[in-house]
Amino acid sequence: MEKKLITVTSPLIPPLEEFVTSLEDIWNRKWLTNNGVYHQQLEKALCEYLGVDYISLFSNGTLALITALQTLRITGEVIVTPFSFVATTNAIWWNGIKPVFVDVDPLTLNLDPDKIEAAITPNTTAIVPVHVYGNPANIKRIEEIADIYGLKVINDAAHAFGVEQDGHSVLNYGDLSILSFHATKTYSTIEGGAIICHDEKMKKRIDYLKNFGFANETTVVAPGINAKMDEVRAAYGLLGLKYVDQAIENRHKVAIRYREVLKDIPGISFMNDMQGVKHNYSYFPIFVDEEIYGMSRDALYQKMKDDNVLGRRYFYPLISTFPTYKGLESAKPSNLPVATKAANTVICLPMHHELSEDDVERVLNLIKK
């Protein structure tokens, strides 16, 4: 008999009867999109939950990042990590901006501040750090560098929903931060995203840009796009907020158990919680040292797959190796040794709120063997 499939993630889905009640209300209102009641309620609720002043909802995180770059009128070159999901760099490219890849810190796998200054040129206008796996980048150091060189900072916080450092939301750093609410994330609106900003004027500009550039019925102030979140997904997101804390706590328990067992397996390493950080346990990456472990990362990945356990090699291959980007000077593997090693050794283990104790033990037994 085929074993139960253990997926790398599982969506946080609110109770169907609660969602049906919201849908009936939406049906009765006949207001499906364009800043409806649920959209407004979700923006307010997210500001309160996340500890931010202004948030603008989007239909997905990629459009949020594309719009964030437009909002700040970023041009020329942008410094970015090669160790992320490809949407980070695609959003830059779609804006006609040249990504400049900089290597990552070996401990956090976030953009290495010590490597940033050497990559700055007269054409550099911004830095786009990614809070990889929800672990905060070295935001203060990056902001210091940005201030010296007059650069903007847009934090790709797609993984960092609810993450805090020293009691403060990581979303409050930089000029703008973006979130993803994709179904694979800790918190979801099925598809969705957001931009977090720090003043009302900026929020207004973002809202204009995501709605074709309309400031009012007859005035178009900029060549905007259509990136609005609809009422159905906003209602789904409102319900999800009621359950996300418990989901994160369930993920935390999985992380604790993984670490208890994996610390005793030679050749397998992992990331510990960062000091002073409230994590959301979006992912649980392990790194396979083939010489010590006795099996390659890809062999372990396949072994898990053969047993119906789905890991993911996030983030392999590096963005810098894709055809669009590999010709860039900054994309040379010799320029990115830490990121290259991480990409070639990483597996993200199953990590979600629905994993049972038996599921977790099955994953661990596969790695122990």
mmCIF file of C-alpha atoms in Angstrom, residues 38-308:
data_model
loop_
_atom_site.group_PDB
_atom_site.id
_atom_site.type_symbol
_atom_site.label_atom_id
_atom_site.label_comp_id
_atom_site.label_asym_id
_atom_site.label_seq_id
_atom_site.Cartn_x
_atom_site.Cartn_y
_atom_site.Cartn_z
ATOM 1 C CA TYR A 38 -13.691 43.196 3.251
ATOM 2 C CA HIS A 39 -10.693 44.785 1.547
ATOM 3 C CA GLN A 40 -10.897 47.765 3.907
ATOM 4 C CA GLN A 41 -11.419 45.527 6.950
ATOM 5 C CA LEU A 42 -8.445 43.338 6.067
ATOM 6 C CA GLU A 43 -6.097 46.301 5.612
ATOM 7 C CA LYS A 44 -7.123 47.599 9.049
ATOM 8 C CA ALA A 45 -6.851 44.171 10.689
ATOM 9 C CA LEU A 46 -3.423 43.518 9.173
ATOM 10 C CA CYS A 47 -2.097 46.882 10.334
ATOM 11 C CA GLU A 48 -3.133 45.961 13.876
ATOM 12 C CA TYR A 49 -1.858 42.376 13.729
ATOM 13 C CA LEU A 50 1.479 43.226 12.118
ATOM 14 C CA GLY A 51 2.140 46.420 14.047
ATOM 15 C CA VAL A 52 2.434 48.647 10.973
ATOM 16 C CA ASP A 53 0.854 52.007 10.141
ATOM 17 C CA TYR A 54 -0.041 51.620 6.451
ATOM 18 C CA ILE A 55 -0.619 48.595 4.253
ATOM 19 C CA SER A 56 -1.897 48.278 0.696
ATOM 20 C CA LEU A 57 -3.299 44.916 -0.417
ATOM 21 C CA PHE A 58 -2.325 43.388 -3.756
ATOM 22 C CA SER A 59 -3.469 40.463 -5.862
ATOM 23 C CA ASN A 60 -0.037 38.856 -5.390
ATOM 24 C CA GLY A 61 3.390 39.539 -3.969
ATOM 25 C CA THR A 62 5.123 39.821 -7.350
ATOM 26 C CA LEU A 63 2.875 42.686 -8.444
ATOM 27 C CA ALA A 64 3.448 44.258 -5.023
ATOM 28 C CA LEU A 65 7.217 44.261 -5.618
ATOM 29 C CA ILE A 66 6.854 45.496 -9.215
ATOM 30 C CA THR A 67 4.695 48.350 -7.915
ATOM 31 C CA ALA A 68 7.020 49.117 -4.988
ATOM 32 C CA LEU A 69 9.851 49.714 -7.465
ATOM 33 C CA GLN A 70 7.555 51.960 -9.501
ATOM 34 C CA THR A 71 6.388 53.822 -6.389
ATOM 35 C CA LEU A 72 9.947 54.846 -5.502
ATOM 36 C CA ARG A 73 10.809 55.482 -9.192
ATOM 37 C CA ILE A 74 13.743 53.071 -9.041
ATOM 38 C CA THR A 75 15.925 52.961 -12.181
ATOM 39 C CA GLY A 76 19.419 51.860 -13.206
ATOM 40 C CA GLU A 77 20.817 49.106 -11.004
ATOM 41 C CA VAL A 78 19.500 47.380 -7.880
ATOM 42 C CA ILE A 79 21.552 45.238 -5.508
ATOM 43 C CA VAL A 80 19.853 41.941 -4.741
ATOM 44 C CA THR A 81 20.485 38.401 -3.522
ATOM 45 C CA PRO A 82 20.726 35.445 -5.919
ATOM 46 C CA PHE A 83 19.370 33.166 -3.141
ATOM 47 C CA SER A 84 15.617 33.734 -3.321
ATOM 48 C CA PHE A 85 12.552 32.820 -5.323
ATOM 49 C CA VAL A 86 12.890 34.067 -8.894
ATOM 50 C CA ALA A 87 10.026 36.584 -8.501
ATOM 51 C CA THR A 88 12.394 38.847 -6.528
ATOM 52 C CA THR A 89 14.613 39.418 -9.543
ATOM 53 C CA ASN A 90 11.893 39.129 -12.182
ATOM 54 C CA ALA A 91 10.110 42.122 -10.630
ATOM 55 C CA ILE A 92 13.311 44.147 -10.985
ATOM 56 C CA TRP A 93 13.812 43.016 -14.593
ATOM 57 C CA TRP A 94 10.200 43.796 -15.541
ATOM 58 C CA ASN A 95 10.833 47.381 -14.474
ATOM 59 C CA GLY A 96 13.746 47.637 -16.888
ATOM 60 C CA ILE A 97 16.237 47.647 -13.989
ATOM 61 C CA LYS A 98 19.513 45.714 -13.926
ATOM 62 C CA PRO A 99 19.868 43.348 -10.954
ATOM 63 C CA VAL A 100 23.336 43.247 -9.394
ATOM 64 C CA PHE A 101 23.879 40.047 -7.437
ATOM 65 C CA VAL A 102 25.751 40.109 -4.127
ATOM 66 C CA ASP A 103 26.700 37.043 -2.096
ATOM 67 C CA VAL A 104 24.949 36.049 1.126
ATOM 68 C CA ASP A 105 25.961 35.765 4.764
ATOM 69 C CA PRO A 106 26.921 32.131 5.590
ATOM 70 C CA LEU A 107 24.865 32.079 8.805
ATOM 71 C CA THR A 108 21.593 33.715 7.730
ATOM 72 C CA LEU A 109 21.811 33.265 3.926
ATOM 73 C CA ASN A 110 20.585 36.856 3.654
ATOM 74 C CA LEU A 111 22.331 39.589 1.674
ATOM 75 C CA ASP A 112 25.814 40.072 3.165
ATOM 76 C CA PRO A 113 26.268 43.752 4.148
ATOM 77 C CA ASP A 114 30.051 43.350 3.941
ATOM 78 C CA LYS A 115 29.761 42.673 0.205
ATOM 79 C CA ILE A 116 27.296 45.423 -0.703
ATOM 80 C CA GLU A 117 29.546 48.482 -0.947
ATOM 81 C CA ALA A 118 31.853 46.886 -3.515
ATOM 82 C CA ALA A 119 28.838 46.341 -5.795
ATOM 83 C CA ILE A 120 27.613 49.961 -5.686
ATOM 84 C CA THR A 121 28.156 51.974 -8.888
ATOM 85 C CA PRO A 122 26.995 55.449 -10.008
ATOM 86 C CA ASN A 123 23.944 53.657 -11.503
ATOM 87 C CA THR A 124 22.859 51.996 -8.245
ATOM 88 C CA THR A 125 19.568 53.372 -6.918
ATOM 89 C CA ALA A 126 18.319 50.747 -4.455
ATOM 90 C CA ILE A 127 18.967 47.632 -2.394
ATOM 91 C CA VAL A 128 16.382 44.834 -2.243
ATOM 92 C CA PRO A 129 17.205 42.557 0.708
ATOM 93 C CA VAL A 130 15.168 39.375 1.177
ATOM 94 C CA HIS A 131 14.303 38.027 4.630
ATOM 95 C CA VAL A 132 15.106 34.490 3.484
ATOM 96 C CA TYR A 133 13.036 31.780 5.223
ATOM 97 C CA GLY A 134 11.586 34.591 7.356
ATOM 98 C CA ASN A 135 14.950 35.244 9.073
ATOM 99 C CA PRO A 136 15.501 39.027 9.192
ATOM 100 C CA ALA A 137 18.287 40.402 7.041
ATOM 101 C CA ASN A 138 20.822 42.706 8.719
ATOM 102 C CA ILE A 139 18.470 45.621 8.133
ATOM 103 C CA LYS A 140 20.243 48.232 10.235
ATOM 104 C CA ARG A 141 23.601 47.710 8.537
ATOM 105 C CA ILE A 142 21.954 47.740 5.115
ATOM 106 C CA GLU A 143 20.104 50.971 5.929
ATOM 107 C CA GLU A 144 23.354 52.597 7.100
ATOM 108 C CA ILE A 145 24.972 51.753 3.755
ATOM 109 C CA ALA A 146 21.898 52.978 1.862
ATOM 110 C CA ASP A 147 21.967 56.279 3.743
ATOM 111 C CA ILE A 148 25.649 56.874 2.950
ATOM 112 C CA TYR A 149 25.097 56.315 -0.782
ATOM 113 C CA GLY A 150 21.615 57.829 -1.064
ATOM 114 C CA LEU A 151 19.921 54.547 -1.962
ATOM 115 C CA LYS A 152 16.371 53.326 -1.369
ATOM 116 C CA VAL A 153 15.688 50.055 0.483
ATOM 117 C CA ILE A 154 12.772 47.785 -0.450
ATOM 118 C CA ASN A 155 12.607 44.726 1.784
ATOM 119 C CA ASP A 156 11.281 41.565 0.163
ATOM 120 C CA ALA A 157 9.534 40.196 3.244
ATOM 121 C CA ALA A 158 7.517 37.567 1.345
ATOM 122 C CA HIS A 159 8.501 34.963 3.965
ATOM 123 C CA ALA A 160 8.364 37.265 6.993
ATOM 124 C CA PHE A 161 4.685 37.579 7.926
ATOM 125 C CA GLY A 162 4.454 38.434 11.622
ATOM 126 C CA VAL A 163 8.227 38.291 12.160
ATOM 127 C CA GLU A 164 9.575 40.671 14.807
ATOM 128 C CA GLN A 165 13.073 41.628 15.895
ATOM 129 C CA ASP A 166 13.667 43.072 19.359
ATOM 130 C CA GLY A 167 9.911 43.573 19.725
ATOM 131 C CA HIS A 168 9.458 45.476 16.460
ATOM 132 C CA SER A 169 7.979 44.285 13.170
ATOM 133 C CA VAL A 170 10.664 43.778 10.506
ATOM 134 C CA LEU A 171 8.161 45.341 8.098
ATOM 135 C CA ASN A 172 8.773 48.789 9.557
ATOM 136 C CA TYR A 173 12.321 49.010 8.207
ATOM 137 C CA GLY A 174 13.422 50.346 4.837
ATOM 138 C CA ASP A 175 11.438 52.628 2.544
ATOM 139 C CA LEU A 176 8.932 49.886 1.710
ATOM 140 C CA SER A 177 8.418 46.200 2.503
ATOM 141 C CA ILE A 178 6.435 43.663 0.502
ATOM 142 C CA LEU A 179 4.588 40.558 1.666
ATOM 143 C CA SER A 180 3.278 37.505 -0.159
ATOM 144 C CA PHE A 181 0.014 35.852 0.874
ATOM 145 C CA HIS A 182 0.345 32.920 -1.543
ATOM 146 C CA ALA A 183 -1.285 29.649 -0.518
ATOM 147 C CA THR A 184 2.145 28.183 0.364
ATOM 148 C CA LYS A 185 2.869 30.899 2.937
ATOM 149 C CA THR A 186 2.309 30.821 6.708
ATOM 150 C CA TYR A 187 -0.590 33.250 6.240
ATOM 151 C CA SER A 188 -2.569 33.196 3.010
ATOM 152 C CA THR A 189 -5.313 34.879 1.012
ATOM 153 C CA ILE A 190 -5.011 32.045 -1.578
ATOM 154 C CA GLU A 191 -3.146 34.443 -3.884
ATOM 155 C CA GLY A 192 -2.252 37.863 -2.585
ATOM 156 C CA GLY A 193 0.339 40.249 -1.291
ATOM 157 C CA ALA A 194 0.869 43.699 0.182
ATOM 158 C CA ILE A 195 3.128 46.730 0.375
ATOM 159 C CA ILE A 196 3.884 48.205 3.785
ATOM 160 C CA CYS A 197 4.752 51.914 3.867
ATOM 161 C CA HIS A 198 5.219 54.572 6.551
ATOM 162 C CA ASP A 199 3.065 57.564 5.645
ATOM 163 C CA GLU A 200 -0.319 58.398 4.178
ATOM 164 C CA LYS A 201 1.056 60.156 1.091
ATOM 165 C CA MET A 202 3.031 57.053 0.054
ATOM 166 C CA LYS A 203 0.021 54.799 0.725
ATOM 167 C CA LYS A 204 -2.077 56.995 -1.572
ATOM 168 C CA ARG A 205 0.497 56.764 -4.383
ATOM 169 C CA ILE A 206 0.655 52.975 -4.036
ATOM 170 C CA ASP A 207 -3.147 52.729 -4.113
ATOM 171 C CA TYR A 208 -3.220 54.845 -7.293
ATOM 172 C CA LEU A 209 -0.569 52.735 -9.015
ATOM 173 C CA LYS A 210 -2.294 49.400 -8.288
ATOM 174 C CA ASN A 211 -5.550 50.759 -9.769
ATOM 175 C CA PHE A 212 -4.427 51.863 -13.236
ATOM 176 C CA GLY A 213 -3.145 55.179 -11.846
ATOM 177 C CA PHE A 214 -6.626 56.565 -11.086
ATOM 178 C CA ALA A 215 -6.668 59.285 -8.415
ATOM 179 C CA ASN A 216 -10.390 59.881 -8.977
ATOM 180 C CA GLU A 217 -13.027 59.093 -11.574
ATOM 181 C CA THR A 218 -11.395 61.150 -14.323
ATOM 182 C CA THR A 219 -7.771 61.737 -13.249
ATOM 183 C CA VAL A 220 -4.994 59.259 -14.057
ATOM 184 C CA VAL A 221 -1.821 60.413 -12.324
ATOM 185 C CA ALA A 222 0.545 57.658 -13.477
ATOM 186 C CA PRO A 223 0.689 54.619 -15.792
ATOM 187 C CA GLY A 224 -0.535 52.186 -13.145
ATOM 188 C CA ILE A 225 -1.499 48.531 -13.444
ATOM 189 C CA ASN A 226 -4.358 46.394 -12.164
ATOM 190 C CA ALA A 227 -3.086 44.661 -9.035
ATOM 191 C CA LYS A 228 -6.026 44.972 -6.642
ATOM 192 C CA MET A 229 -7.139 42.255 -4.232
ATOM 193 C CA ASP A 230 -10.779 41.198 -4.639
ATOM 194 C CA GLU A 231 -13.377 40.813 -1.888
ATOM 195 C CA VAL A 232 -13.408 37.008 -1.901
ATOM 196 C CA ARG A 233 -9.727 36.745 -1.089
ATOM 197 C CA ALA A 234 -9.895 39.608 1.404
ATOM 198 C CA ALA A 235 -12.696 37.761 3.251
ATOM 199 C CA TYR A 236 -10.621 34.555 3.206
ATOM 200 C CA GLY A 237 -7.669 36.500 4.635
ATOM 201 C CA LEU A 238 -9.764 38.029 7.420
ATOM 202 C CA LEU A 239 -10.802 34.556 8.562
ATOM 203 C CA GLY A 240 -7.234 33.282 8.301
ATOM 204 C CA LEU A 241 -6.050 35.870 10.819
ATOM 205 C CA LYS A 242 -8.127 34.091 13.485
ATOM 206 C CA TYR A 243 -6.142 30.880 13.023
ATOM 207 C CA VAL A 244 -2.629 31.979 12.083
ATOM 208 C CA ASP A 245 -1.234 32.178 15.622
ATOM 209 C CA GLN A 246 -2.138 28.563 16.354
ATOM 210 C CA ALA A 247 -0.733 27.518 12.982
ATOM 211 C CA ILE A 248 2.589 29.223 13.804
ATOM 212 C CA GLU A 249 2.672 27.527 17.211
ATOM 213 C CA ASN A 250 2.128 24.138 15.529
ATOM 214 C CA ARG A 251 4.998 24.895 13.126
ATOM 215 C CA HIS A 252 7.197 25.871 16.068
ATOM 216 C CA LYS A 253 6.635 22.466 17.687
ATOM 217 C CA VAL A 254 7.680 20.760 14.449
ATOM 218 C CA ALA A 255 10.860 22.880 14.321
ATOM 219 C CA ILE A 256 11.709 21.956 17.924
ATOM 220 C CA ARG A 257 11.381 18.231 17.193
ATOM 221 C CA TYR A 258 13.378 18.445 13.956
ATOM 222 C CA ARG A 259 16.233 20.185 15.800
ATOM 223 C CA GLU A 260 16.195 17.678 18.685
ATOM 224 C CA VAL A 261 16.901 14.803 16.318
ATOM 225 C CA LEU A 262 18.908 16.408 13.517
ATOM 226 C CA LYS A 263 21.575 17.833 15.854
ATOM 227 C CA ASP A 264 22.873 14.275 16.333
ATOM 228 C CA ILE A 265 23.124 13.395 12.634
ATOM 229 C CA PRO A 266 26.642 14.027 11.244
ATOM 230 C CA GLY A 267 26.638 15.873 7.935
ATOM 231 C CA ILE A 268 23.218 17.482 8.462
ATOM 232 C CA SER A 269 23.097 21.122 9.596
ATOM 233 C CA PHE A 270 20.204 23.549 10.065
ATOM 234 C CA MET A 271 19.416 27.079 11.204
ATOM 235 C CA ASN A 272 18.612 27.866 14.828
ATOM 236 C CA ASP A 273 16.260 30.637 15.935
ATOM 237 C CA MET A 274 17.886 34.058 15.843
ATOM 238 C CA GLN A 275 18.348 35.875 19.150
ATOM 239 C CA GLY A 276 15.640 38.476 19.812
ATOM 240 C CA VAL A 277 13.548 37.329 16.839
ATOM 241 C CA LYS A 278 9.927 36.198 16.927
ATOM 242 C CA HIS A 279 9.862 33.674 14.072
ATOM 243 C CA ASN A 280 6.960 32.411 11.973
ATOM 244 C CA TYR A 281 8.575 29.056 11.049
ATOM 245 C CA SER A 282 7.792 29.434 7.356
ATOM 246 C CA TYR A 283 10.439 26.918 6.306
ATOM 247 C CA PHE A 284 12.810 24.391 7.795
ATOM 248 C CA PRO A 285 15.916 24.137 5.607
ATOM 249 C CA ILE A 286 18.614 21.532 6.219
ATOM 250 C CA PHE A 287 22.015 21.442 4.525
ATOM 251 C CA VAL A 288 23.632 18.177 3.463
ATOM 252 C CA ASP A 289 27.416 17.762 3.636
ATOM 253 C CA GLU A 290 27.841 14.850 1.240
ATOM 254 C CA GLU A 291 31.308 13.839 2.485
ATOM 255 C CA ILE A 292 30.248 13.577 6.126
ATOM 256 C CA TYR A 293 26.649 12.418 5.624
ATOM 257 C CA GLY A 294 27.591 9.827 3.016
ATOM 258 C CA MET A 295 24.851 10.799 0.580
ATOM 259 C CA SER A 296 24.384 13.782 -1.698
ATOM 260 C CA ARG A 297 21.639 16.345 -1.219
ATOM 261 C CA ASP A 298 19.951 15.220 -4.433
ATOM 262 C CA ALA A 299 20.120 11.548 -3.416
ATOM 263 C CA LEU A 300 18.452 12.342 -0.069
ATOM 264 C CA TYR A 301 15.865 14.505 -1.822
ATOM 265 C CA GLN A 302 15.048 11.577 -4.162
ATOM 266 C CA LYS A 303 15.004 9.079 -1.290
ATOM 267 C CA MET A 304 12.410 11.220 0.483
ATOM 268 C CA LYS A 305 10.392 11.572 -2.712
ATOM 269 C CA ASP A 306 10.422 7.795 -3.276
ATOM 270 C CA ASP A 307 8.901 7.431 0.203
ATOM 271 C CA ASN A 308 6.160 9.988 -0.634
#
